[in-house]
Coordinates of C-alpha atoms in Angstrom, one line a residue:
Chain A
M1 CA 0.0 0.0 0.0
T2 CA 1.4 3.4 -1.0
P3 CA 1.8 6.1 1.8
E4 CA -0.8 8.3 0.0
K5 CA -3.3 5.5 0.0
N6 CA -2.4 4.6 3.6
N7 CA -3.1 8.2 4.6
K8 CA -6.4 8.2 2.8
T9 CA -7.5 5.1 4.6
I10 CA -6.5 6.6 8.0
D11 CA -8.4 9.8 7.1
T12 CA -11.5 7.8 6.1
I13 CA -11.4 5.8 9.4
L14 CA -11.0 9.0 11.4
L15 CA -13.9 10.5 9.5
I16 CA -16.1 7.5 10.3
I17 CA -15.1 7.6 14.0
F18 CA -15.8 11.3 14.2
V19 CA -19.3 11.0 12.7
A20 CA -20.1 7.9 14.8
F21 CA -18.9 9.8 17.9
L22 CA -21.1 12.7 17.1
L23 CA -24.0 10.4 16.4
G24 CA -23.5 8.5 19.6
I25 CA -23.2 11.6 21.8
N26 CA -26.3 13.2 20.2
I27 CA -28.4 10.1 20.7
F28 CA -27.3 10.0 24.3
L29 CA -28.0 13.7 24.8
F30 CA -31.5 13.4 23.3
S31 CA -32.4 10.2 25.1
G32 CA -31.0 11.5 28.4
K33 CA -33.2 14.6 28.0
Y34 CA -30.2 16.9 28.1
L35 CA -31.4 18.3 24.8
H36 CA -35.0 18.6 23.7
F37 CA -36.1 17.5 20.3
D38 CA -37.2 21.0 19.3
T39 CA -35.8 23.8 17.1
Q40 CA -33.4 24.9 19.9
G41 CA -32.1 21.3 20.6
V42 CA -31.7 20.5 16.9
G43 CA -30.1 23.9 16.4
I44 CA -27.5 23.2 19.1
V45 CA -26.6 19.9 17.6
V46 CA -26.2 21.4 14.1
A47 CA -24.1 24.3 15.5
A48 CA -22.0 21.8 17.4
F49 CA -21.4 19.6 14.4
L50 CA -20.5 22.6 12.3
T51 CA -18.1 24.0 15.0
L52 CA -16.3 20.7 15.2
A53 CA -16.3 20.3 11.4
M54 CA -14.6 23.7 11.2
Y55 CA -12.1 22.9 13.8
S56 CA -11.2 19.7 12.0
F57 CA -9.3 21.9 9.6
L58 CA -6.6 22.1 12.3
Y59 CA -5.9 18.4 11.6
K60 CA -5.9 18.9 7.8
D61 CA -8.2 20.0 5.0
N62 CA -10.9 17.4 5.0
P63 CA -14.4 16.7 3.5
L64 CA -16.2 17.8 6.7
F65 CA -14.5 21.1 6.8
K66 CA -15.1 21.6 3.1
I67 CA -18.8 20.9 3.4
A68 CA -19.2 23.3 6.3
E69 CA -17.2 25.9 4.5
H70 CA -19.3 25.7 1.3
I71 CA -22.5 25.8 3.3
F72 CA -21.2 28.9 5.0
V73 CA -20.4 30.6 1.7
G74 CA -23.8 29.7 0.2
I75 CA -25.7 30.9 3.3
G76 CA -23.7 34.1 3.5
M77 CA -24.5 34.9 -0.1
G78 CA -28.1 34.0 0.3
M79 CA -28.3 36.3 3.4
G80 CA -26.7 39.1 1.3
V81 CA -29.4 38.7 -1.3
V82 CA -32.2 38.6 1.2
L83 CA -30.9 41.7 3.1
T84 CA -30.4 43.6 -0.2
W85 CA -34.0 42.9 -1.2
L86 CA -35.5 43.7 2.2
Q87 CA -33.4 46.7 3.2
V88 CA -32.4 48.3 -0.1
I89 CA -34.3 47.4 -3.3
K90 CA -37.7 46.9 -1.7
P91 CA -38.0 50.1 0.4
L92 CA -35.9 52.4 -1.8
L93 CA -36.9 51.2 -5.3
Y94 CA -39.7 48.7 -5.5
K95 CA -42.2 50.5 -3.2
P96 CA -41.7 54.1 -4.4
L97 CA -41.3 53.3 -8.1
I98 CA -41.6 49.8 -9.5
R99 CA -44.8 49.0 -7.7
H100 CA -46.5 52.0 -9.3
A101 CA -45.3 50.9 -12.8
I102 CA -46.7 47.4 -12.3
F103 CA -50.0 48.1 -10.6
D104 CA -52.6 50.7 -11.4
N105 CA -54.2 50.8 -7.9
T106 CA -51.1 51.6 -5.9
P107 CA -51.6 54.5 -3.6
G108 CA -49.4 57.6 -3.7
T109 CA -47.4 59.0 -6.6
P110 CA -44.3 57.3 -8.1
D111 CA -40.9 58.8 -7.5
Y112 CA -39.7 59.0 -11.2
I113 CA -36.3 60.4 -10.3
L114 CA -35.4 56.9 -9.0
I115 CA -35.2 55.8 -12.6
V116 CA -31.7 57.3 -12.7
P117 CA -30.2 55.1 -9.9
M118 CA -32.1 52.1 -11.4
I119 CA -30.6 52.6 -14.8
L120 CA -27.1 53.1 -13.2
G121 CA -27.7 49.9 -11.3
I122 CA -28.7 48.1 -14.4
F123 CA -25.5 49.5 -16.1
M124 CA -23.5 47.5 -13.5
F125 CA -24.7 44.3 -15.3
A126 CA -23.0 45.5 -18.4
R127 CA -19.7 44.6 -16.7
L128 CA -20.6 41.0 -17.6
Y129 CA -20.6 41.6 -21.4
G130 CA -17.3 42.7 -23.0
K131 CA -18.8 45.0 -25.6
T132 CA -21.0 47.0 -23.3
S133 CA -18.8 46.9 -20.2
W134 CA -18.0 50.5 -20.6
L135 CA -21.5 51.4 -19.5
S136 CA -20.7 50.3 -15.9
R137 CA -18.1 53.1 -15.8
W138 CA -21.0 55.6 -15.5
S139 CA -22.2 53.8 -12.3
F140 CA -18.7 53.6 -10.9
A141 CA -18.0 57.2 -11.7
F142 CA -21.2 58.1 -9.9
I143 CA -20.2 56.2 -6.7
V144 CA -16.4 57.0 -6.8
G145 CA -16.8 60.7 -7.8
G146 CA -19.4 61.5 -5.2
G147 CA -17.6 59.4 -2.5
A148 CA -14.4 61.4 -3.2
G149 CA -16.3 64.7 -2.9
I150 CA -18.0 63.7 0.3
G151 CA -14.7 62.3 1.7
I152 CA -12.5 65.4 1.3
P153 CA -14.1 67.8 3.8
V154 CA -15.1 65.1 6.2
I155 CA -11.5 63.8 6.3
I156 CA -10.1 67.3 6.8
N157 CA -12.6 68.2 9.5
S158 CA -13.2 65.0 11.4
L159 CA -9.8 63.3 11.1
I160 CA -7.0 65.7 10.4
L161 CA -8.0 68.7 12.5
K162 CA -9.5 66.6 15.2
Q163 CA -6.3 64.6 15.4
L164 CA -4.0 67.6 15.3
E165 CA -5.8 69.5 18.0
P166 CA -4.9 67.2 20.9
S167 CA -1.4 66.8 19.5
L168 CA -0.7 70.5 19.9
Q169 CA -1.6 70.9 23.6
P170 CA 0.8 72.9 25.9
I171 CA 3.4 70.6 27.3
F172 CA 4.1 72.7 30.4
V173 CA 1.6 74.5 32.6
D174 CA 3.3 77.1 34.7
W175 CA 6.7 75.5 33.8
V176 CA 5.9 72.5 36.0
V177 CA 6.9 69.1 34.5
T178 CA 4.3 66.5 35.2
W179 CA 3.7 62.9 34.1
Q180 CA 1.1 64.4 31.7
S181 CA 3.7 66.7 30.2
I182 CA 6.0 63.8 29.4
N183 CA 3.1 61.9 27.8
I184 CA 2.1 64.9 25.7
L185 CA 5.7 65.3 24.6
L186 CA 6.0 61.5 23.8
I187 CA 2.8 61.6 21.7
L188 CA 4.1 64.6 19.8
V189 CA 7.5 63.0 19.2
G190 CA 5.9 59.7 18.2
T191 CA 3.4 61.4 15.8
I192 CA 6.1 63.5 14.1
S193 CA 8.7 60.6 13.9
V194 CA 6.0 58.2 12.4
L195 CA 5.1 60.9 9.8
I196 CA 8.8 61.3 9.0
Y197 CA 9.2 57.6 8.6
F198 CA 6.4 57.7 5.9
F199 CA 8.0 60.7 4.2
F200 CA 9.9 59.2 1.3
S201 CA 10.9 62.4 -0.5
L202 CA 14.1 62.7 1.5
P203 CA 16.6 59.8 1.9
H204 CA 16.4 58.2 5.4
K205 CA 20.0 59.0 6.4
G206 CA 21.5 61.2 9.1
T207 CA 19.0 63.1 11.3
I208 CA 16.0 62.0 9.1
G209 CA 17.2 58.4 9.4
G210 CA 17.5 58.7 13.2
I211 CA 14.1 60.2 13.6
S212 CA 12.5 57.7 11.3
R213 CA 14.1 54.9 13.3
I214 CA 12.3 56.3 16.4
G215 CA 9.2 56.3 14.3
I216 CA 9.7 52.6 13.6
W217 CA 9.9 51.9 17.4
F218 CA 6.6 53.7 17.9
L219 CA 5.1 51.7 15.1
M220 CA 6.4 48.4 16.5
I221 CA 4.8 49.2 19.9
S222 CA 1.5 50.0 18.1
F223 CA 1.7 46.8 16.0
G224 CA 2.5 44.8 19.1
A225 CA -0.5 46.3 20.9
T226 CA -2.7 45.6 17.9
F227 CA -1.4 42.1 17.6
G228 CA -2.0 41.5 21.3
Y229 CA -5.6 42.7 21.0
T230 CA -6.2 40.6 17.9
V231 CA -4.9 37.5 19.6
M232 CA -7.1 38.2 22.7
G233 CA -10.1 38.7 20.4
R234 CA -9.6 35.4 18.7
M235 CA -9.0 33.7 22.0
S236 CA -12.3 35.0 23.3
L237 CA -13.9 33.6 20.2
I238 CA -12.3 30.2 20.9
I239 CA -13.5 30.4 24.6
Q240 CA -17.0 31.3 23.4
R241 CA -17.1 28.3 21.0
I242 CA -15.7 25.9 23.7
Q243 CA -18.1 27.2 26.2
F244 CA -20.9 26.6 23.7
L245 CA -19.7 23.0 23.2
L246 CA -19.3 22.2 26.9
T247 CA -22.3 24.1 28.2
D248 CA -25.1 24.3 25.6
W249 CA -24.3 21.0 23.8
L250 CA -22.6 18.6 26.2
H251 CA -23.9 20.1 29.5
I252 CA -20.6 19.3 31.1
I253 CA -20.4 22.9 32.5
K254 CA -23.6 24.0 34.3
Chain B
M1 CA -17.8 56.7 -29.0
N2 CA -14.9 57.7 -26.8
I3 CA -17.0 60.5 -25.3
F4 CA -19.4 57.9 -23.9
R5 CA -16.8 55.5 -22.8
R6 CA -14.3 57.9 -21.1
T7 CA -15.4 61.5 -21.1
I8 CA -18.8 61.2 -19.7
P9 CA -17.7 59.0 -16.7
L10 CA -15.0 61.6 -16.0
I11 CA -17.5 64.5 -16.2
I12 CA -19.9 62.6 -13.8
A13 CA -17.0 62.1 -11.3
F14 CA -15.9 65.7 -11.6
C15 CA -19.3 67.3 -11.3
L16 CA -20.5 65.1 -8.5
G17 CA -17.2 65.4 -6.6
I18 CA -17.2 69.3 -6.8
V19 CA -20.9 69.4 -5.8
M20 CA -20.3 67.2 -2.8
I21 CA -17.3 69.2 -1.6
F22 CA -19.2 72.5 -1.7
R23 CA -22.3 70.8 -0.3
Y24 CA -20.4 70.4 3.0
Y25 CA -20.0 74.2 3.3
V26 CA -23.6 75.0 2.6
P27 CA -25.5 75.3 5.9
H28 CA -28.9 74.5 4.4
Q29 CA -31.4 71.7 4.7
S30 CA -31.3 71.1 0.9
A31 CA -27.6 70.3 1.2
E32 CA -28.4 67.6 3.8
D33 CA -31.2 66.3 1.6
L34 CA -28.8 66.0 -1.3
L35 CA -26.5 63.9 0.8
T36 CA -29.3 61.7 2.0
K37 CA -30.6 61.2 -1.5
Y38 CA -27.1 60.5 -2.8
G39 CA -26.6 57.9 -0.1
E40 CA -29.9 56.2 -1.1
W41 CA -29.0 56.2 -4.8
V42 CA -25.6 54.6 -4.0
R43 CA -27.3 52.0 -1.9
I44 CA -29.6 51.2 -4.8
I45 CA -26.7 50.9 -7.3
G46 CA -24.8 48.8 -4.7
G47 CA -27.9 46.6 -4.4
F48 CA -27.8 45.9 -8.1
S49 CA -24.1 45.1 -7.9
I50 CA -24.8 42.1 -5.6
V51 CA -25.9 40.3 -8.8
L52 CA -22.3 40.6 -10.1
G53 CA -21.1 38.9 -6.9
L54 CA -23.8 36.3 -7.3
Y55 CA -22.9 35.7 -10.9
S56 CA -19.2 35.3 -10.1
L57 CA -19.8 32.8 -7.3
F58 CA -22.3 30.8 -9.2
F59 CA -20.2 30.8 -12.4
T60 CA -17.2 29.5 -10.5
H61 CA -19.1 26.7 -8.8
Y62 CA -21.3 25.9 -11.8
T63 CA -18.1 25.5 -13.9
K64 CA -16.6 23.2 -11.2
I65 CA -19.7 21.0 -11.3
K66 CA -20.1 21.0 -15.0
R67 CA -16.5 20.1 -15.7
G68 CA -16.4 17.6 -12.8
M69 CA -13.3 19.3 -11.4
P70 CA -11.8 17.9 -8.2
G71 CA -14.1 18.7 -5.2
W72 CA -17.0 19.5 -7.5
G73 CA -19.4 17.8 -5.1
Y74 CA -18.8 20.5 -2.4
S75 CA -20.0 23.2 -4.8
I76 CA -23.5 21.7 -4.6
F77 CA -23.6 22.8 -0.9
V78 CA -23.0 26.4 -2.0
F79 CA -26.2 26.2 -4.1
I80 CA -28.1 24.4 -1.4
G81 CA -27.1 26.9 1.3
F82 CA -28.0 29.8 -1.0
A83 CA -31.3 28.4 -2.1
V84 CA -32.4 27.5 1.4
M85 CA -31.5 30.9 2.8
V86 CA -33.1 32.9 0.0
F87 CA -36.3 30.7 0.2
L88 CA -36.6 31.1 3.9
G89 CA -35.6 34.8 3.9
L90 CA -38.0 35.8 1.2
I91 CA -40.9 33.4 2.1
K92 CA -42.8 36.4 3.6
E93 CA -42.3 38.2 0.3
F94 CA -44.3 35.7 -1.7
E95 CA -47.2 38.1 -1.4
T96 CA -45.1 40.7 -3.2
F97 CA -43.9 38.3 -5.9
L98 CA -47.4 36.9 -6.3
S99 CA -48.6 40.4 -6.9
I100 CA -45.9 41.0 -9.6
I101 CA -46.7 37.7 -11.3
S102 CA -50.5 38.1 -11.2
G103 CA -50.3 41.7 -12.1
K104 CA -52.7 42.6 -9.3
L105 CA -51.7 44.3 -6.2
I106 CA -52.5 42.1 -3.2
D107 CA -52.9 43.6 0.3
V108 CA -51.6 47.1 -0.6
T109 CA -52.4 48.4 2.9
S110 CA -50.3 45.9 4.8
P111 CA -47.3 47.6 6.4
F112 CA -44.1 45.8 5.5
G113 CA -42.8 46.2 9.1
S114 CA -39.2 46.2 10.2
W115 CA -36.9 43.4 9.0
E116 CA -36.1 42.4 12.6
K117 CA -39.8 42.1 13.5
S118 CA -40.6 40.0 10.5
L119 CA -37.7 37.6 10.6
T120 CA -37.0 37.0 14.3
G121 CA -37.9 33.6 15.4
T122 CA -38.3 32.3 11.8
S123 CA -36.4 29.5 10.1
Y124 CA -34.2 32.2 8.5
D125 CA -33.3 33.4 12.0
W126 CA -32.6 29.8 13.0
I127 CA -30.2 29.3 10.2
Y128 CA -28.5 32.6 11.0
Q129 CA -28.1 31.7 14.6
Y130 CA -27.2 28.1 14.5
I131 CA -25.4 27.8 11.1
F132 CA -24.1 31.2 10.0
N133 CA -23.0 32.5 13.4
A134 CA -21.6 29.1 14.5
C135 CA -19.5 28.8 11.3
G136 CA -18.4 32.5 11.3
A137 CA -17.3 32.5 14.9
T138 CA -15.5 29.2 14.6
M139 CA -13.7 30.2 11.4
F140 CA -12.4 33.4 13.0
S141 CA -11.4 31.6 16.2
I142 CA -9.3 29.2 14.0
L143 CA -7.2 32.2 13.1
A144 CA -5.9 32.3 16.7
F145 CA -3.9 29.2 16.0
Y146 CA -2.4 30.6 12.8
I147 CA -1.7 34.0 14.5
A148 CA 0.2 32.1 17.2
S149 CA 2.3 30.3 14.5
A150 CA 2.9 33.6 12.6
A151 CA 3.9 35.3 15.9
Y152 CA 6.4 32.5 16.6
R153 CA 8.1 33.1 13.2
T154 CA 8.1 36.9 13.7
F155 CA 9.6 36.8 17.1
R156 CA 12.3 34.4 16.0
I157 CA 13.9 37.4 14.2
R158 CA 16.3 38.8 16.8
S159 CA 16.2 42.5 16.3
V160 CA 15.4 45.6 18.4
E161 CA 12.2 46.1 16.5
A162 CA 11.0 42.5 16.9
T163 CA 11.8 42.6 20.6
I164 CA 9.8 45.9 21.0
L165 CA 6.8 44.3 19.2
L166 CA 7.1 41.2 21.3
L167 CA 7.2 43.1 24.6
A168 CA 4.2 45.3 23.7
A169 CA 2.2 42.3 22.6
V170 CA 3.0 40.3 25.7
I171 CA 2.2 43.1 28.1
I172 CA -1.1 43.8 26.4
M173 CA -2.0 40.1 26.3
I174 CA -1.1 39.5 30.0
A175 CA -2.8 42.7 31.1
R176 CA -6.1 41.9 29.4
V177 CA -6.6 38.6 31.4
P178 CA -7.2 38.5 35.2
I179 CA -3.8 36.9 35.9
G180 CA -2.1 40.1 34.7
G181 CA -3.6 42.2 37.6
L182 CA -2.8 39.4 40.0
I183 CA 0.9 39.4 39.1
S184 CA 1.2 43.1 39.6
H185 CA -1.1 46.1 39.3
W186 CA 1.7 47.7 37.2
I187 CA 0.9 45.4 34.3
P188 CA -2.6 46.7 33.5
D189 CA -1.3 50.2 34.2
L190 CA 1.6 49.7 31.8
A191 CA -0.8 48.3 29.2
D192 CA -3.1 51.3 29.5
W193 CA -0.1 53.6 29.2
I194 CA 1.1 51.7 26.0
M195 CA -2.4 52.1 24.5
E196 CA -2.8 55.8 25.5
V197 CA 0.7 57.1 24.6
P198 CA 3.0 55.3 22.2
N199 CA 0.2 53.4 20.5
L200 CA -1.8 56.6 20.2
A201 CA 1.2 58.5 18.8
A202 CA 1.9 55.8 16.1
K203 CA -1.8 55.5 15.2
R204 CA -2.1 59.3 14.9
G205 CA 0.9 59.4 12.6
V206 CA -0.4 56.6 10.5
L207 CA -3.9 58.2 10.4
L208 CA -2.6 61.6 9.4
G209 CA -0.6 60.1 6.6
M210 CA -3.5 58.0 5.5
C211 CA -5.8 61.1 5.5
L212 CA -3.4 63.1 3.4
G213 CA -3.1 60.2 1.0
S214 CA -6.9 59.8 0.8
I215 CA -7.4 63.5 0.1
S216 CA -4.8 63.5 -2.7
T217 CA -6.4 60.3 -4.2
A218 CA -9.8 61.9 -3.9
L219 CA -8.6 65.0 -5.7
R220 CA -6.9 62.9 -8.4
I221 CA -10.2 61.1 -9.0
I222 CA -12.3 64.3 -9.2
F223 CA -9.8 65.9 -11.6
G224 CA -9.6 62.8 -13.7
I225 CA -5.9 62.0 -13.1
E226 CA -6.7 58.8 -11.3
R227 CA -8.7 56.6 -13.6
G228 CA -8.2 53.2 -12.1
Y229 CA -11.9 52.8 -11.3
L230 CA -12.8 53.0 -15.0
G231 CA -11.0 49.7 -15.5
G232 CA -8.9 48.8 -18.5
G233 CA -9.6 49.0 -22.2
E234 CA -10.7 51.9 -24.3

């Protein structure tokens, strides 16, 4: 038997054991009245199966993980379509415009101006056909151009000025050095050195090089802090899933 | 034809960009209304664009099934998941679709109600809670293992920068669990200081750089210098 075939056999055996284990446990949970055979009980079993199927990827890419992954993708897309219809197309286009065009007895007056975004939206489909794909540029220009215009004053006011204001606080009050003064000075040094690090019009040598190196240290602290928070966020997700498995599914933790 | 293919999109971007900039400085209700209307229009256009995503996903998986490519069987689950979710999500909309098909408006007076009100406790909600949420949370939690592996590789590089990154990460991680405070009250204090001073300084520097970059890109788009969004071709 080749090693590849041998591995496949081991994987198949593990898969069967895993499914049998799940089946056995769930039969025990339902027969022991730990779980009720209702929407909640079945939901917990399905969620537990999918959770374990997803974690099985840690062993290796396998059919259970792939099934769970593909279901997730399909459901995600379906949810996107449902939400788009219910929250966008129906209230913003169907009710004020299309309904009036289809039915004579619709109350109210149609909002004809909505024909413009509808046409621009339909132009997006032109992307799928090579010869007419240029039509979609009109829609993109509408979104990108307007977005750029909205963004400029908002960025200047809400981000640049609002960020600069606290950076330019007085360091000393009555020439007394406090812990606060040191912090303000450090923030100022950090902000300027990081900005200089990202300033590539001058070679990073000599004084500029030294300042940009300080900027790198500040960036490293920030990246480290972000990394730490990300790890803790993911850890809390693991804890949440394990808690779900041990509490809601297996009832080991009360 | 070039006028339709290139010039008109550039004119649309320019006019809309300029109008939207000046709208910000007009303290009038009509300026606010313009922004609201523009937001709604963008949402409508974006709503249509979901069809492009749908086409791309379906085309990929349909091709896999049609050609019998390796793992084609899994693609069926994409279609099943999608069909089930759409069916359950829009089951209450049958009234609307029935109206469209029959050409006769049925129950015109019924309020459509909020989405939460209409879908909470339904089969759609069940799938969201027990399948979508379970898969999403687990998938993100798997990343913890890969982050740990990536961190190990990063911290193996023995340099001043890697050491600073390691120290900051370790302090933050220890401080955010109860044991950090039990070891010493200095650890949570130090973590707070890291977040409020050096981290804030670096974030502020990055943010300012990002903002200046965004403004220059936005101006380039409005004045037609940046044309990447038009795509390739003529």
